[in-house]
Amino acid sequence: MTLIADTEPTVFETVESEVRSYCRAWPTVFERATGSRLFDEHGRPFLDFFAGAGSLNYGHNNPALKRPLLDYLGSDGITHGLDMSTTAKRRFLETFRSAVLEPRGLPYKVMFPGPTGTNAVEAALKLARKVTGRKTVVSFTNAFHGMSLGSLALTGNAGKRAGAGVPLTHTTQMPFDHYLGGVTPDFLWFERLLEDSGSGLDHPAAVIVETVQGEGGVNVARAEWLRGLADLCRRRDMLLIVDDIQMGCGRTGDFFSFEEAGITPDIVTLSKSISGYGLPMSLCLFRDELDMWRPGEHNGTFRGNNPAFVTATAALETYWRDGTLRDRTLRRAATVEAALAELGTEAAPRGRGLVWGLEFEDGERAAAVCRRAFELGLLVETSGPRDEVVKLLPPLTVTDDELDEGLGILARAVRHTA
Amino acid sequence: MTLIADTEPTVFETVESEVRSYCRAWPTVFERATGSRLFDEHGRPFLDFFAGAGSLNYGHNNPALKRPLLDYLGSDGITHGLDMSTTAKRRFLETFRSAVLEPRGLPYKVMFPGPTGTNAVEAALKLARKVTGRKTVVSFTNAFHGMSLGSLALTGNAGKRAGAGVPLTHTTQMPFDHYLGGVTPDFLWFERLLEDSGSGLDHPAAVIVETVQGEGGVNVARAEWLRGLADLCRRRDMLLIVDDIQMGCGRTGDFFSFEEAGITPDIVTLSKSISGYGLPMSLCLFRDELDMWRPGEHNGTFRGNNPAFVTATAALETYWRDGTLRDRTLRRAATVEAALAELGTEAAPRGRGLVWGLEFEDGERAAAVCRRAFELGLLVETSGPRDEVVKLLPPLTVTDDELDEGLGILARAVRHTA
Amino acid sequence: MTLIADTEPTVFETVESEVRSYCRAWPTVFERATGSRLFDEHGRPFLDFFAGAGSLNYGHNNPALKRPLLDYLGSDGITHGLDMSTTAKRRFLETFRSAVLEPRGLPYKVMFPGPTGTNAVEAALKLARKVTGRKTVVSFTNAFHGMSLGSLALTGNAGKRAGAGVPLTHTTQMPFDHYLGGVTPDFLWFERLLEDSGSGLDHPAAVIVETVQGEGGVNVARAEWLRGLADLCRRRDMLLIVDDIQMGCGRTGDFFSFEEAGITPDIVTLSKSISGYGLPMSLCLFRDELDMWRPGEHNGTFRGNNPAFVTATAALETYWRDGTLRDRTLRRAATVEAALAELGTEAAPRGRGLVWGLEFEDGERAAAVCRRAFELGLLVETSGPRDEVVKLLPPLTVTDDELDEGLGILARAVRHTA
Amino acid sequence: MTLIADTEPTVFETVESEVRSYCRAWPTVFERATGSRLFDEHGRPFLDFFAGAGSLNYGHNNPALKRPLLDYLGSDGITHGLDMSTTAKRRFLETFRSAVLEPRGLPYKVMFPGPTGTNAVEAALKLARKVTGRKTVVSFTNAFHGMSLGSLALTGNAGKRAGAGVPLTHTTQMPFDHYLGGVTPDFLWFERLLEDSGSGLDHPAAVIVETVQGEGGVNVARAEWLRGLADLCRRRDMLLIVDDIQMGCGRTGDFFSFEEAGITPDIVTLSKSISGYGLPMSLCLFRDELDMWRPGEHNGTFRGNNPAFVTATAALETYWRDGTLRDRTLRRAATVEAALAELGTEAAPRGRGLVWGLEFEDGERAAAVCRRAFELGLLVETSGPRDEVVKLLPPLTVTDDELDEGLGILARAVRHTA
């Protein structure tokens, strides 16, 4: 019997900080992963409907990306390149241009602002403020844009904001789509503030928006609302930043989540699944005429993570030369929605493409659903201001069987916790 | 003749943002690298005395790290793990504890704050402010701590600060060692401000310091000065944060750059060479009793970059189980200093271990030296407030011959530009 | 002929700063004044419907106040008393208690925060933040609370805000009554922000409101809206500050403008007409239990302007021992409204008691009306975000004939500029 | 026996806020005052060596000012004039020009920023920031510039700063003269920060200084130090603001305290004794070319306190048409210094003209001295970061006998508390 050994604290408990969180919800030690499945050190499989919080849209260790990565590392390609020109970066830029920018007619320059999402958001803020000479940036209720000081000021969550330890300034929140329950016209308040020189709103440099708020509880903005916002930004001379860190790279179907609405943001941030393999990488895209950076005005040690450029290139070549993945994602949206609707939760399921949210009466119930799902072999997590929304982010490469299996487990977890 | 083709703009010029900088100083396209050498796409070798700004202390594609990395990726180990428990993270934590923390008697918890240095600094600031309930953080003249808003407020460089686009607040600068030319006692001004309730300095939460200011111009703090600072922090109830992002991981000889001074900071940030392979990773270490984080109070998508944990573990096993690397680095310090002293620059060469700075009369001359060195096959870069200091950061694994070769090229570059 | 002399610049033009403004609208030099009339140095009379921006509710040089003031000064009473106890201050405090606080059952302590309105607002902000330990203070669109840095952050006017030269922080604007044209329920947006921990609104320390926004364009809050606001503050644990600097001291009928709504703010600021004679004085009133000041924690050189205490006491004794003035003011409201309604401006006249606003199509027209009124012997001024509202603030002591005369001149000025 | 009545709380205790302070040190109720003496309601006289914290340089109810004031009020002169042109303002401006500006060759425009010192400082800050387009303003250790948010950020005292309730930003403190004990050259630190683009000091808009820090503990800057500061400001393109609110109007001998040093600040703030009669009034003076205000960009309800203009004019006519008062003040400086030196306090007495400080070992002793002096019939108060300095501010019009009497009482108070 080894019961005593079982209760000895692990190195995670004795050495790692109390700040750790997902490991508490999923109390096992993971070892390897392929496609839609993770395996713990005892070989137990888990279907992964969290996908690295959206960083693994093409699944774990996708062979189409793994091969070029191993080849690159094996041939002693540049691993760490700062912002030096490298062959790997060139291939990525050429592929991003030909597979992403040109087909969509997007007039963007590409910046490597450091490998994390918050690096990209901080760079976008700097650029918007530099170009306009203004300071205020508008974000939306329940927005999440990152945890460094500039990004955190845009984030809605009170607990995360409090962590700053200093006041968060130069930002203002506006109501996201649906926030006021449909009783007021879209942008009524925002537009009044802008048109009235006595409103107290200093003219914003920019507006930053997620088309679907992932951390905020899977709140989906209508295409019509996004068009209204883009129009407002144009009329009122504010830059429009779409933070597509979680919803880009095909999560909602199209490569960019804003394509459906037919808008062209001034600045776009990408990260999470841009490398496609879970490797740290992010991009900040902006209209050519906004490219007023002085050399080195923003930088970062790991902005040239070349192995990530290799997998990013492979991902674009594999999935974004045609519309196959996009079409499949859009088709599956209907499957997921139908399955979730049958669960009979109070609020209708919310989502687009392969991001879906299931709102429960409170955070306890949602946590119970996730816990039960884990026991049944499915990884899902909560989101929303009260952690009351179970969020589904399966890999886009999930098979039909896996999708059915996961939805089936979720249904059972909901029933078991009722 | 292909002259016309030569002048066609490259994808770097047409698609990548104007913010790029190193690629302007080193105008070629790099393809692969091993040990101390980079090779461009035409096969031309360059001796690398920049080492990824200190991220490649063990050289490029070091085989001792490469093998376990390829094995790990080949066996479908977890690549992206958020803060889930994984076998790779466990091995790293155990190795970091037994090879780094325990031998030095360091009472630290380990936090994965996101994979870049500025993520670690932002986390350190949050924690210091949370624990103390205060806001002001003191940094030093010519400090560099990162480019996101919280870190940037600690940074001295006026151009980088201006990039913020908003005022940088809640920080105060104090004179770094040697800053006032030795005419005033160390910490006279700082201590007066602290002891005088009418000084206008709000009681600081913390002081953040680099033991050697790399970006600031290779300014080396004396051990005595660091001890004085640690003592001041203790007496005046301020947390001491050592930002060891560039100077840690053996750059100055010891694993931590502050070991020489015999001090134990309250918080330490590590990044750059902690993964050892140029892969994005960072750590925030702090005394056990400061670990007051709530779960998830700070997070980040790429904080669990498991391939980096694998190479970090290999680096610790290979280089930090005994004092061989440390001793070699310290020995080489003398070699480098002697060689640089012969160049007869106005100011004496400055440095410790394998970080050295050579100050020129102005930034133009320093840039000319770097340009000429590049033509002669050596990569070195400038630093300092006027870019007037040529900075040497060779891999710690550089061979004697490579070191001689690099120093020889540098000597020629200095002569050619005189 | 002295035409040349007429064009020589005056000392106002050569020595006084360009910041001067009212003297530009009313281009003459005033010498003396009694009751509702000012006289320029050539003896030309002007009916004063501006009343020192609400500082002369009892008219100019009111004999009932003048006599005790001359007696006090003549007998060498204390003029400048800091916050020493004086007999003049005692009389004022006793009278304020018996004539104002006790009859209304108001549980307030009285603070002398310095003699200007903005001193009182700054003190109110400090107290609210100290008591709650929070930072954010909510103000309303088109609010005006003063010109020092703390008060200015609450003020809506873009031009005045820009004058700060630094970002104005720790404040958030909400829509004033009627601001959104009645299409949304009162406080829908405010309440959503408060109830949603993901809204991004840091829990406010306090809400500051004018019951009628004088500078903002004579925007009148309904009693029902004020009650809703007081209720929201109570339910959501925010202090309610009524800035009664311009609308208090009987301007709307009751001594306090909020009495009509039946609410009891936590903090009240008074200034302008509190001394009754145009002498600088202000008060900050707050609930007994909020009186957590340490001695001297807020101070100011002129907070004990004893001559003002003398006239303030006389004003209270003369006008606030019974309801005569109040009733007359309320009766006259109907007279003014009827007269203004006949002018046929686009928007209906707005006001309460003896503060009324007449909105014109734009600022040019409103300015033309004021200019013409000046030529015809009436002083009125504009307000509102585009200076589009002619504001009437006659002394409360205006006679029926004077009121008719002034309204008649205004009618002519409107016609002449049509 | 009326002992019970004696212990009943007064209206000051039951109605006035706990923030009151001087009334605690001087526990009586004052009724009238003439020249250098205050009388309480029982007729007990007190020699006033505090002079309204420097607001009563010409004594209480000075007949030369009182007569014109009574005449003006008696003839129904304008009391409250906003920034309208009035005959009283014209006389003041003409007299200020001919008696103050022209004889000294000072090229200043005159602004009426509101009647308190902090109004003037806030206006000076706005103007400096507007003109330069920069934000940072440098003040000095132990500075005091006022209690509204902008001024408070310049103030050194920790207790007063804490009262703000929000972080105080956009300011930096430098060491005042003598602060570092003479071991470092003047301005070494300040100049290094300015010349070094890596210092972290954002280029300041302005420097604000008191020539003698009254609240800070009667710290006297040497003329040489002030000249060095003026030179630094000129060379480094920063505006120099002298806050002469307490030390101007003859307190140090000359009308402006900076005349001795032979410098011409860019901006000067005046208040306290400018009206000469204790009536609220302040001025902001600045070089003609800095007068870039838009009309009304800064304003204030009581900026046109015309009775104060009348007494201010009388004071200038009486005391500043020749050098009599100045010379007498300078002569008396020697008398006071000699008398104070005999008291044998540890630190030498500090002062200029008729402002002197006597430093004791701690605040308790200094408070005991003041308390005993009060009992003996002399009003003096403490200052300094630990309230350890007894500050003497007798009226400039004090007679020789009164000066001897006061110094004698002080000597006894020091002996009695030894």
CSV table of N, CA, C and O in Angstrom, one decimal, chain C residues 38-108:
chain,number,residue,atom,x,y,z
C,38,LEU,N,-26.0,96.8,-12.0
C,38,LEU,CA,-24.6,97.2,-12.1
C,38,LEU,C,-24.5,98.5,-12.8
C,38,LEU,O,-25.3,98.8,-13.7
C,39,PHE,N,-23.5,99.3,-12.5
C,39,PHE,CA,-23.4,100.6,-13.2
C,39,PHE,C,-21.9,100.7,-13.6
C,39,PHE,O,-21.0,100.4,-12.9
C,40,ASP,N,-21.7,101.1,-14.9
C,40,ASP,CA,-20.4,101.3,-15.3
C,40,ASP,C,-19.8,102.6,-15.0
C,40,ASP,O,-20.5,103.4,-14.3
C,41,GLU,N,-18.6,102.9,-15.3
C,41,GLU,CA,-18.0,104.1,-14.8
C,41,GLU,C,-18.6,105.4,-15.4
C,41,GLU,O,-18.3,106.5,-14.9
C,42,HIS,N,-19.3,105.2,-16.5
C,42,HIS,CA,-20.0,106.3,-17.1
C,42,HIS,C,-21.5,106.4,-16.5
C,42,HIS,O,-22.3,107.2,-17.0
C,43,GLY,N,-21.8,105.6,-15.5
C,43,GLY,CA,-23.1,105.7,-14.9
C,43,GLY,C,-24.1,104.9,-15.6
C,43,GLY,O,-25.3,104.9,-15.2
C,44,ARG,N,-23.8,104.2,-16.6
C,44,ARG,CA,-24.8,103.5,-17.4
C,44,ARG,C,-25.2,102.2,-16.6
C,44,ARG,O,-24.4,101.5,-16.1
C,45,PRO,N,-26.5,102.1,-16.4
C,45,PRO,CA,-27.0,100.9,-15.6
C,45,PRO,C,-27.2,99.7,-16.5
C,45,PRO,O,-27.5,99.7,-17.6
C,46,PHE,N,-27.0,98.5,-15.8
C,46,PHE,CA,-27.2,97.2,-16.5
C,46,PHE,C,-28.0,96.4,-15.5
C,46,PHE,O,-27.6,96.2,-14.3
C,47,LEU,N,-29.0,95.8,-16.0
C,47,LEU,CA,-29.8,94.8,-15.2
C,47,LEU,C,-29.0,93.5,-15.2
C,47,LEU,O,-28.6,93.0,-16.2
C,48,ASP,N,-28.8,93.0,-14.0
C,48,ASP,CA,-27.9,91.8,-13.9
C,48,ASP,C,-28.6,90.5,-13.8
C,48,ASP,O,-29.1,90.2,-12.7
C,49,PHE,N,-28.7,89.8,-14.8
C,49,PHE,CA,-29.4,88.5,-14.8
C,49,PHE,C,-28.3,87.4,-14.9
C,49,PHE,O,-28.5,86.3,-15.3
C,50,PHE,N,-27.1,87.7,-14.3
C,50,PHE,CA,-26.1,86.7,-14.3
C,50,PHE,C,-25.7,86.5,-12.8
C,50,PHE,O,-25.4,85.4,-12.4
C,51,ALA,N,-25.7,87.6,-12.0
C,51,ALA,CA,-25.6,87.6,-10.6
C,51,ALA,C,-24.3,86.8,-10.1
C,51,ALA,O,-24.3,85.9,-9.3
C,52,GLY,N,-23.2,87.2,-10.7
C,52,GLY,CA,-21.9,86.6,-10.3
C,52,GLY,C,-21.9,85.1,-10.5
C,52,GLY,O,-21.4,84.4,-9.7
C,53,ALA,N,-22.5,84.7,-11.6
C,53,ALA,CA,-22.6,83.2,-11.9
C,53,ALA,C,-23.3,82.5,-10.7
C,53,ALA,O,-22.9,81.4,-10.4
C,54,GLY,N,-24.2,83.2,-10.1
C,54,GLY,CA,-24.9,82.6,-9.0
C,54,GLY,C,-24.4,82.9,-7.6
C,54,GLY,O,-24.8,82.3,-6.6
C,55,SER,N,-23.4,83.8,-7.6
C,55,SER,CA,-22.8,84.2,-6.3
C,55,SER,C,-23.5,85.3,-5.6
C,55,SER,O,-23.2,85.7,-4.5
C,56,LEU,N,-24.5,85.9,-6.3
C,56,LEU,CA,-25.1,87.1,-5.7
C,56,LEU,C,-26.6,86.9,-5.7
C,56,LEU,O,-27.4,87.7,-6.2
C,57,ASN,N,-27.0,85.8,-5.1
C,57,ASN,CA,-28.5,85.5,-5.0
C,57,ASN,C,-29.3,86.6,-4.3
C,57,ASN,O,-30.5,86.7,-4.6
C,58,TYR,N,-28.6,87.3,-3.4
C,58,TYR,CA,-29.4,88.3,-2.7
C,58,TYR,C,-29.1,89.7,-3.2
C,58,TYR,O,-29.3,90.7,-2.6
C,59,GLY,N,-28.6,89.8,-4.5
C,59,GLY,CA,-28.3,91.0,-5.1
C,59,GLY,C,-27.0,91.6,-4.7
C,59,GLY,O,-26.3,91.1,-3.8
C,60,HIS,N,-26.6,92.7,-5.3
C,60,HIS,CA,-25.4,93.4,-5.0
C,60,HIS,C,-25.5,94.3,-3.8
C,60,HIS,O,-26.5,95.1,-3.7
C,61,ASN,N,-24.5,94.2,-2.9
C,61,ASN,CA,-24.5,95.1,-1.8
C,61,ASN,C,-25.8,95.3,-1.0
C,61,ASN,O,-26.2,96.4,-0.6
C,62,ASN,N,-26.4,94.1,-0.8
C,62,ASN,CA,-27.6,94.1,-0.1
C,62,ASN,C,-27.5,94.7,1.3
C,62,ASN,O,-26.6,94.3,2.1
C,63,PRO,N,-28.3,95.7,1.6
C,63,PRO,CA,-28.1,96.5,2.8
C,63,PRO,C,-28.2,95.6,4.1
C,63,PRO,O,-27.5,95.9,5.1
C,64,ALA,N,-29.0,94.6,4.0
C,64,ALA,CA,-29.2,93.7,5.2
C,64,ALA,C,-27.9,93.0,5.5
C,64,ALA,O,-27.7,92.5,6.7
C,65,LEU,N,-27.0,92.8,4.6
C,65,LEU,CA,-25.7,92.2,4.8
C,65,LEU,C,-24.6,93.2,4.9
C,65,LEU,O,-23.6,93.0,5.6
C,66,LYS,N,-24.8,94.3,4.2
C,66,LYS,CA,-23.8,95.4,4.2
C,66,LYS,C,-23.6,96.0,5.6
C,66,LYS,O,-22.4,96.2,6.0
C,67,ARG,N,-24.7,96.3,6.2
C,67,ARG,CA,-24.6,96.9,7.6
C,67,ARG,C,-23.7,96.1,8.5
C,67,ARG,O,-22.8,96.6,9.1
C,68,PRO,N,-24.1,94.8,8.7
C,68,PRO,CA,-23.2,94.0,9.7
C,68,PRO,C,-21.8,93.9,9.2
C,68,PRO,O,-20.9,93.9,10.0
C,69,LEU,N,-21.6,93.9,7.9
C,69,LEU,CA,-20.2,93.8,7.4
C,69,LEU,C,-19.4,95.0,7.7
C,69,LEU,O,-18.3,94.9,8.2
C,70,LEU,N,-20.0,96.2,7.5
C,70,LEU,CA,-19.3,97.4,7.8
C,70,LEU,C,-19.1,97.5,9.3
C,70,LEU,O,-18.0,98.0,9.8
C,71,ASP,N,-20.1,97.1,10.1
C,71,ASP,CA,-19.9,97.2,11.5
C,71,ASP,C,-18.8,96.3,11.9
C,71,ASP,O,-17.9,96.7,12.8
C,72,TYR,N,-18.7,95.1,11.4
C,72,TYR,CA,-17.7,94.1,11.8
C,72,TYR,C,-16.3,94.7,11.4
C,72,TYR,O,-15.4,94.6,12.2
C,73,LEU,N,-16.2,95.1,10.2
C,73,LEU,CA,-14.9,95.6,9.8
C,73,LEU,C,-14.5,96.9,10.6
C,73,LEU,O,-13.4,97.1,11.0
C,74,GLY,N,-15.5,97.7,10.8
C,74,GLY,CA,-15.3,98.9,11.5
C,74,GLY,C,-14.8,98.7,13.0
C,74,GLY,O,-14.0,99.5,13.5
C,75,SER,N,-15.3,97.6,13.5
C,75,SER,CA,-14.9,97.3,14.9
C,75,SER,C,-13.7,96.4,15.0
C,75,SER,O,-13.4,95.8,16.1
C,76,ASP,N,-13.0,96.3,13.9
C,76,ASP,CA,-11.7,95.5,13.9
C,76,ASP,C,-12.0,94.0,14.3
C,76,ASP,O,-11.1,93.4,14.9
C,77,GLY,N,-13.1,93.5,13.8
C,77,GLY,CA,-13.3,92.0,13.9
C,77,GLY,C,-12.2,91.3,13.2
C,77,GLY,O,-11.5,91.9,12.3
C,78,ILE,N,-12.0,90.1,13.5
C,78,ILE,CA,-11.0,89.2,12.9
C,78,ILE,C,-11.3,89.2,11.4
C,78,ILE,O,-12.4,88.8,11.0
C,79,THR,N,-10.4,89.5,10.5
C,79,THR,CA,-10.6,89.3,9.1
C,79,THR,C,-10.2,87.9,8.6
C,79,THR,O,-10.9,87.2,8.0
C,80,HIS,N,-8.9,87.6,9.0
C,80,HIS,CA,-8.3,86.4,8.5
C,80,HIS,C,-8.1,85.4,9.7
C,80,HIS,O,-7.3,85.7,10.6
C,81,GLY,N,-8.8,84.3,9.7
C,81,GLY,CA,-8.8,83.5,10.9
C,81,GLY,C,-8.3,82.1,10.7
C,81,GLY,O,-8.5,81.3,11.7
C,82,LEU,N,-7.8,81.7,9.6
C,82,LEU,CA,-7.4,80.3,9.4
C,82,LEU,C,-8.5,79.5,9.9
C,82,LEU,O,-9.7,79.7,9.6
C,83,ASP,N,-8.2,78.5,10.7
C,83,ASP,CA,-9.3,77.7,11.3
C,83,ASP,C,-9.3,77.9,12.9
C,83,ASP,O,-9.8,77.0,13.6
C,84,MET,N,-8.9,79.1,13.2
C,84,MET,CA,-9.0,79.5,14.7
C,84,MET,C,-10.5,79.6,15.0
C,84,MET,O,-11.3,80.0,14.1
C,85,SER,N,-10.9,79.4,16.2
C,85,SER,CA,-12.2,79.7,16.7
C,85,SER,C,-12.4,81.2,16.8
C,85,SER,O,-11.5,81.9,17.4
C,86,THR,N,-13.4,81.8,16.2
C,86,THR,CA,-13.7,83.2,16.4
C,86,THR,C,-15.2,83.4,16.7
C,86,THR,O,-16.0,82.5,16.4
C,87,THR,N,-15.5,84.5,17.2
C,87,THR,CA,-16.9,84.8,17.5
C,87,THR,C,-17.7,84.9,16.2
C,87,THR,O,-18.9,84.4,16.2
C,88,ALA,N,-17.1,85.3,15.1
C,88,ALA,CA,-17.9,85.4,13.9
C,88,ALA,C,-18.1,84.0,13.3
C,88,ALA,O,-19.2,83.7,12.8
C,89,LYS,N,-17.2,83.1,13.5
C,89,LYS,CA,-17.4,81.8,13.0
C,89,LYS,C,-18.4,81.1,13.9
C,89,LYS,O,-19.3,80.3,13.4
C,90,ARG,N,-18.4,81.3,15.2
C,90,ARG,CA,-19.3,80.7,16.1
C,90,ARG,C,-20.8,81.1,15.7
C,90,ARG,O,-21.7,80.3,15.6
C,91,ARG,N,-20.9,82.4,15.5
C,91,ARG,CA,-22.3,82.9,15.1
C,91,ARG,C,-22.7,82.2,13.8
C,91,ARG,O,-23.9,81.8,13.7
C,92,PHE,N,-21.8,82.1,12.9
C,92,PHE,CA,-22.2,81.5,11.6
C,92,PHE,C,-22.6,80.0,11.9
C,92,PHE,O,-23.6,79.6,11.4
C,93,LEU,N,-21.8,79.3,12.6
C,93,LEU,CA,-22.1,77.9,12.8
C,93,LEU,C,-23.4,77.7,13.5
C,93,LEU,O,-24.2,76.8,13.2
C,94,GLU,N,-23.6,78.5,14.5
C,94,GLU,CA,-24.9,78.4,15.3
C,94,GLU,C,-26.1,78.7,14.4
C,94,GLU,O,-27.1,78.0,14.4
C,95,THR,N,-25.9,79.8,13.6
C,95,THR,CA,-27.0,80.1,12.7
C,95,THR,C,-27.3,79.1,11.6
C,95,THR,O,-28.4,78.7,11.3
C,96,PHE,N,-26.2,78.6,11.0
C,96,PHE,CA,-26.3,77.5,10.0
C,96,PHE,C,-27.0,76.3,10.6
C,96,PHE,O,-27.8,75.7,9.9
C,97,ARG,N,-26.6,76.0,11.8
C,97,ARG,CA,-27.3,74.8,12.5
C,97,ARG,C,-28.8,75.1,12.7
C,97,ARG,O,-29.6,74.3,12.3
C,98,SER,N,-29.1,76.2,13.2
C,98,SER,CA,-30.5,76.5,13.6
C,98,SER,C,-31.4,76.8,12.4
C,98,SER,O,-32.6,76.5,12.4
C,99,ALA,N,-30.8,77.5,11.5
C,99,ALA,CA,-31.6,78.0,10.3
C,99,ALA,C,-31.6,77.0,9.2
C,99,ALA,O,-32.6,76.9,8.4
C,100,VAL,N,-30.6,76.2,9.1
C,100,VAL,CA,-30.5,75.3,7.9
C,100,VAL,C,-30.5,73.8,8.3
C,100,VAL,O,-31.4,73.1,7.8
C,101,LEU,N,-29.6,73.4,9.1
C,101,LEU,CA,-29.5,72.0,9.4
C,101,LEU,C,-30.7,71.4,10.2
C,101,LEU,O,-31.3,70.5,9.8
C,102,GLU,N,-30.9,72.0,11.3
C,102,GLU,CA,-31.9,71.5,12.2
C,102,GLU,C,-33.3,71.4,11.6
C,102,GLU,O,-34.0,70.4,11.7
C,103,PRO,N,-33.8,72.5,11.0
C,103,PRO,CA,-35.2,72.4,10.4
C,103,PRO,C,-35.3,71.4,9.4
C,103,PRO,O,-36.4,70.9,9.1
C,104,ARG,N,-34.2,71.0,8.7
C,104,ARG,CA,-34.3,70.0,7.6
C,104,ARG,C,-33.9,68.6,8.1
C,104,ARG,O,-33.8,67.7,7.4
C,105,GLY,N,-33.5,68.6,9.4
C,105,GLY,CA,-33.1,67.3,9.9
C,105,GLY,C,-31.8,66.7,9.3
C,105,GLY,O,-31.7,65.5,9.1
C,106,LEU,N,-30.9,67.6,8.9
C,106,LEU,CA,-29.7,67.2,8.2
C,106,LEU,C,-28.6,66.9,9.2
C,106,LEU,O,-28.2,67.8,10.0
C,107,PRO,N,-28.0,65.7,9.1
C,107,PRO,CA,-27.1,65.3,10.1
C,107,PRO,C,-25.7,65.6,9.8
C,107,PRO,O,-24.8,64.8,9.8
C,108,TYR,N,-25.4,66.9,9.4
C,108,TYR,CA,-24.1,67.2,8.8
C,108,TYR,C,-23.1,67.8,9.7
C,108,TYR,O,-23.5,68.7,10.5
